[in-house]
Short mmCIF file of C-alpha atoms and ligand atoms in Angstrom, two decimals:
data_model
loop_
_atom_site.label_atom_id
_atom_site.label_comp_id
_atom_site.label_asym_id
_atom_site.label_seq_id
_atom_site.Cartn_x
_atom_site.Cartn_y
_atom_site.Cartn_z
CA UNK A 179 0.61 -23.03 2.60
CA UNK A 180 -0.50 -22.36 -0.89
CA UNK A 181 2.53 -21.40 -2.84
CA UNK A 182 0.33 -19.02 -4.85
CA UNK A 183 -1.51 -16.95 -2.14
CA UNK A 184 -1.81 -13.07 -2.04
CA UNK A 185 -3.69 -10.72 0.21
CA UNK A 186 -5.34 -7.86 -1.67
CA UNK A 187 -6.79 -4.90 0.32
CA UNK A 188 -8.96 -2.41 -1.46
CA UNK A 189 -9.57 0.96 0.36
CA UNK A 190 -11.71 4.00 -0.53
CA UNK A 191 -9.15 6.10 -2.72
CA UNK A 192 -10.22 6.97 -6.25
CA UNK A 193 -9.06 4.28 -8.62
CA UNK A 194 -10.85 1.36 -7.38
CA UNK A 195 -10.39 0.00 -10.83
CA UNK A 196 -6.62 -0.63 -10.06
CA UNK A 197 -7.78 -2.97 -7.29
CA UNK A 198 -10.34 -4.87 -9.16
CA UNK A 199 -8.08 -5.27 -12.14
CA UNK A 200 -5.30 -6.51 -9.77
CA UNK A 201 -7.67 -9.07 -8.48
CA UNK A 202 -8.79 -10.14 -11.97
CA UNK A 203 -5.15 -10.55 -13.22
CA UNK A 204 -4.15 -12.48 -10.17
CA UNK A 205 -6.99 -14.92 -10.66
CA UNK A 206 -6.20 -15.17 -14.38
CA UNK A 207 -2.54 -16.03 -13.39
CA UNK A 208 -3.80 -18.86 -11.08
CA UNK A 209 -3.23 -17.23 -7.73
CA UNK A 210 -5.43 -17.62 -4.59
CA UNK A 211 -6.60 -14.06 -3.56
CA UNK A 212 -7.69 -13.26 -0.03
CA UNK A 213 -9.59 -10.12 -0.35
CA UNK A 214 -10.42 -7.32 2.24
CA UNK A 215 -12.59 -4.48 1.08
CA UNK A 216 -13.12 -1.33 3.19
CA UNK A 217 -16.73 0.13 3.43
CA UNK A 218 -15.59 3.37 1.80
CA UNK A 219 -14.48 1.35 -1.33
CA UNK A 220 -17.97 0.28 -2.11
CA UNK A 221 -19.08 4.02 -2.16
CA UNK A 222 -16.16 5.03 -4.39
CA UNK A 223 -16.77 1.91 -6.63
CA UNK A 224 -20.35 3.03 -7.23
CA UNK A 225 -19.30 6.63 -7.96
CA UNK A 226 -16.54 5.80 -10.53
CA UNK A 227 -17.17 2.38 -11.82
CA UNK A 228 -20.90 2.75 -12.48
CA UNK A 229 -21.64 -0.40 -10.34
CA UNK A 230 -24.95 0.24 -8.69
CA UNK A 231 -25.76 -0.86 -5.25
CA UNK A 232 -22.60 -2.76 -4.74
CA UNK A 233 -21.92 -4.03 -1.18
CA UNK A 234 -20.18 -6.83 0.66
CA UNK A 235 -22.97 -9.14 -0.16
CA UNK A 236 -22.90 -8.54 -3.88
CA UNK A 237 -21.59 -11.81 -5.60
CA UNK A 238 -18.05 -11.29 -6.76
CA UNK A 239 -18.96 -11.97 -10.44
CA UNK A 240 -21.08 -8.84 -10.52
CA UNK A 241 -18.12 -6.44 -9.83
CA UNK A 242 -15.10 -8.51 -10.89
CA UNK A 243 -14.51 -9.94 -14.35
CA UNK A 244 -14.11 -13.48 -13.17
CA UNK A 245 -16.07 -16.68 -13.56
CA UNK A 246 -18.22 -18.12 -10.93
CA UNK A 247 -15.84 -21.11 -10.65
CA UNK A 248 -12.86 -18.69 -10.16
CA UNK A 249 -14.83 -16.83 -7.62
CA UNK A 250 -15.63 -20.02 -5.75
CA UNK A 251 -12.11 -21.60 -5.89
CA UNK A 252 -9.69 -18.77 -6.05
CA UNK A 253 -11.04 -15.78 -4.16
CA UNK A 254 -11.76 -15.65 -0.45
CA UNK A 255 -13.38 -12.58 1.08
CA UNK A 256 -13.29 -11.37 4.57
CA UNK A 257 -15.44 -9.00 6.68
CA UNK A 258 -13.06 -6.02 7.44
CA UNK A 259 -14.37 -5.93 11.02
CA UNK A 260 -13.35 -9.70 11.48
CA UNK A 261 -10.32 -9.02 13.42
CA UNK A 262 -9.98 -12.61 14.25
CA UNK A 263 -9.63 -13.78 10.60
CA UNK A 264 -6.49 -15.72 9.80
CA UNK A 265 -4.48 -12.86 8.36
CA UNK A 266 -4.91 -10.96 11.58
CA UNK A 267 -1.94 -12.99 12.74
CA UNK A 268 1.73 -12.97 11.70
CA UNK A 269 1.29 -16.75 11.47
CA UNK A 270 -0.79 -16.39 8.24
CA UNK A 271 1.50 -17.06 5.32
CA UNK A 272 1.23 -15.57 1.75
CA UNK A 273 3.72 -14.36 -0.89
CA UNK A 274 2.69 -10.80 -0.04
CA UNK A 275 -0.07 -8.17 0.44
CA UNK A 276 -0.89 -5.25 -1.84
CA UNK A 277 -3.28 -2.46 -0.80
CA UNK A 278 -4.65 -1.09 -4.11
CA UNK A 279 -5.82 1.71 -3.98
CA UNK A 280 -4.64 3.05 -0.65
CA UNK A 281 -6.50 5.99 0.74
CA UNK A 282 -4.67 8.40 2.89
CA UNK A 283 -6.61 7.24 5.87
CA UNK A 284 -5.40 3.67 5.35
CA UNK A 285 -1.86 4.78 4.70
CA UNK A 286 -1.99 6.74 7.92
CA UNK A 287 -3.25 3.83 9.78
CA UNK A 288 -0.76 1.38 8.55
CA UNK A 289 2.11 3.95 8.92
CA UNK A 290 1.15 4.37 12.60
CA UNK A 291 0.45 0.80 13.47
CA UNK A 292 -3.21 1.77 14.08
CA UNK A 293 -4.73 -1.61 13.32
CA UNK A 294 -8.34 -1.06 13.87
CA UNK A 295 -9.59 -3.23 11.06
CA UNK A 296 -8.57 -6.51 9.25
CA UNK A 297 -6.94 -4.62 6.32
CA UNK A 298 -4.65 -2.47 8.44
CA UNK A 299 -3.98 -5.22 11.00
CA UNK A 300 -2.98 -7.61 8.15
CA UNK A 301 -0.60 -5.02 6.72
CA UNK A 302 0.89 -4.38 10.22
CA UNK A 303 1.53 -8.21 10.44
CA UNK A 304 3.23 -8.15 6.97
CA UNK A 305 5.54 -5.35 8.09
CA UNK A 306 6.34 -6.91 11.50
CA UNK A 307 7.10 -10.25 9.87
CA UNK A 308 9.14 -8.46 7.13
CA UNK A 309 7.09 -9.88 4.35
CA UNK A 310 6.34 -8.12 1.07
CA UNK A 311 3.77 -5.23 1.38
CA UNK A 312 2.96 -3.07 -1.56
CA UNK A 313 1.01 0.14 -0.89
CA UNK A 314 -0.53 1.90 -3.91
CA UNK A 315 -1.49 5.32 -2.52
CA UNK A 316 -3.90 7.62 -4.51
CA UNK A 317 -4.30 11.22 -3.69
CA UNK A 318 -3.21 14.56 -5.16
CA UNK A 319 -1.73 16.85 -4.29
CA UNK A 320 0.02 15.23 -1.22
CA UNK A 321 0.16 17.23 2.02
CA UNK A 322 3.30 16.96 4.22
CA UNK A 323 1.20 14.67 6.42
CA UNK A 324 0.66 12.26 3.48
CA UNK A 325 4.35 12.51 2.51
CA UNK A 326 5.59 11.75 6.10
CA UNK A 327 3.15 8.83 6.39
CA UNK A 328 4.31 7.43 3.03
CA UNK A 329 7.98 7.87 4.11
CA UNK A 330 7.26 6.00 7.36
CA UNK A 331 5.91 3.11 5.34
CA UNK A 332 8.98 3.02 3.12
CA UNK A 333 11.21 3.10 6.16
CA UNK A 334 9.32 0.23 7.75
CA UNK A 335 9.85 -1.83 4.51
CA UNK A 336 6.76 -1.40 2.37
CA UNK A 337 7.00 -0.90 -1.27
CA UNK A 338 5.31 2.52 -1.86
CA UNK A 339 3.97 2.35 -5.51
CA UNK A 340 2.10 5.62 -6.29
CA UNK A 341 -0.86 5.23 -8.70
CA UNK A 342 1.20 7.12 -11.20
CA UNK A 343 1.23 5.06 -14.45
CA UNK A 344 3.91 5.69 -16.99
CA UNK A 345 3.06 6.73 -20.59
CA UNK A 346 6.15 5.32 -22.37
CA UNK A 347 4.35 2.05 -23.31
CA UNK A 348 2.09 4.15 -25.51
CA UNK A 349 -1.27 3.43 -23.72
CA UNK A 350 -4.32 3.31 -25.93
CA UNK A 351 -6.84 4.06 -23.11
CA UNK A 352 -7.61 3.78 -19.44
CA UNK A 353 -7.19 -0.05 -19.35
CA UNK A 354 -3.53 0.20 -20.65
CA UNK A 355 -2.86 2.73 -17.89
CA UNK A 356 -4.46 0.58 -15.17
CA UNK A 357 -2.57 -2.44 -16.46
CA UNK A 358 0.70 -0.55 -16.12
CA UNK A 359 0.08 -0.11 -12.38
CA UNK A 360 -0.99 -3.79 -11.98
CA UNK A 361 2.13 -4.85 -13.81
CA UNK A 362 4.22 -2.71 -11.46
CA UNK A 363 2.57 -4.28 -8.44
CA UNK A 364 2.92 -7.93 -9.74
CA UNK A 365 6.74 -7.29 -10.27
CA UNK A 366 7.19 -5.86 -6.74
CA UNK A 367 5.46 -8.93 -5.44
CA UNK A 368 7.83 -11.15 -7.64
CA UNK A 369 4.82 -12.65 -9.46
CA UNK A 370 5.60 -13.67 -13.12
CA UNK A 371 3.21 -12.06 -15.67
CA UNK A 372 2.71 -11.74 -19.41
CA UNK A 373 2.35 -7.92 -19.63
CA UNK A 374 4.81 -6.50 -22.20
CA UNK A 375 5.06 -2.92 -21.01
CA UNK A 376 8.78 -2.62 -20.32
CA UNK A 377 10.63 0.23 -21.94
CA UNK A 378 12.51 -1.09 -24.91
CA UNK A 379 15.25 1.65 -24.91
CA UNK A 380 13.80 3.06 -28.25
CA UNK A 381 14.34 -0.20 -30.14
CA UNK A 382 13.12 -0.08 -33.66
CA UNK A 383 12.92 3.80 -33.90
CA UNK A 384 14.41 5.04 -37.04
CA UNK A 385 17.79 6.78 -36.52
CA UNK A 386 17.63 10.35 -36.86
C1 LIG B 69 -15.76 9.41 -4.73
C2 LIG B 69 -14.66 9.40 -3.62
C3 LIG B 69 -13.25 9.46 -3.99
C4 LIG B 69 -12.32 9.46 -2.97
N1 LIG B 69 -10.92 9.52 -3.35
C5 LIG B 69 -9.97 9.55 -2.44
C6 LIG B 69 -8.72 9.51 -2.80
O1 LIG B 69 -8.38 9.41 -4.01
N2 LIG B 69 -7.63 9.34 -1.92
C7 LIG B 69 -8.03 9.41 -0.59
O2 LIG B 69 -7.17 9.33 0.28
N3 LIG B 69 -9.31 9.40 -0.18
C8 LIG B 69 -10.34 9.52 -1.10
N4 LIG B 69 -11.67 9.40 -0.69
C9 LIG B 69 -12.04 9.43 0.76
C10 LIG B 69 -11.85 8.18 1.49
O3 LIG B 69 -12.84 7.23 0.90
C11 LIG B 69 -12.19 8.31 2.97
O4 LIG B 69 -11.16 9.11 3.63
C12 LIG B 69 -12.34 7.12 3.74
O5 LIG B 69 -12.52 7.38 5.08
C13 LIG B 69 -11.22 6.06 3.53
O6 LIG B 69 -11.44 4.95 4.42
P1 LIG B 69 -10.79 3.63 4.14
O7 LIG B 69 -9.28 3.92 3.95
O8 LIG B 69 -11.07 2.78 5.33
O9 LIG B 69 -11.27 2.93 2.82
C14 LIG B 69 -12.68 9.45 -1.62
C15 LIG B 69 -14.06 9.31 -1.28
C16 LIG B 69 -14.98 9.27 -2.23
C17 LIG B 69 -16.51 9.17 -1.85
#
């Protein structure tokens, strides 16, 4: 298998920019991205990223900041209804899978093993094979149903990484907040990166 292969699932929660930035960053870092996008994601993307008419047939370069060469060689896209795609089986090998952002519907489906599309089936396989699965839920506030489903995911071995960026790296704008979440996802997948956002313990502050 490719040593640098990751599955990325985008679902229809707010914060589609987290998912697009994660794909862009993985590509920049030289990873092979296997991408599954839910139908609702396209609607949310249109609403909040100002990308008109985006659909599964839209070329990747029109909604991701990657080159045509990167799109051709590093990103493979799948039809979410293609339940016979390679990652619908536990025999598919990859460093990990990240669902970013994860809607409460997709969280519920993964938490309950309700694998009715390729994204949720693939996540099911990563859990059963005890391979790294990172889920980035986005909703607020959370109901007890959401909380129970997230707990079930954590108990099953997933990393639950809420889309709750920290502010201690002094973000200058939305991109810095998005990058913070992308960095946390890369770290949970054990992927080396060059983001420098770690808390420095107050280094360099004048003593007071
Ligand atoms: C603009 C917009 C924003 C949404 N934001 C969220 C959200 O933050 N969290 C969430 O769980 N669902 C959100 N939804 C609802 C989901 O898209 C919806 O539940 C959908 O069925 C999820 O399907 P999927 O998980 O297969 O993508 C949003 C929908 C729209 C249109």
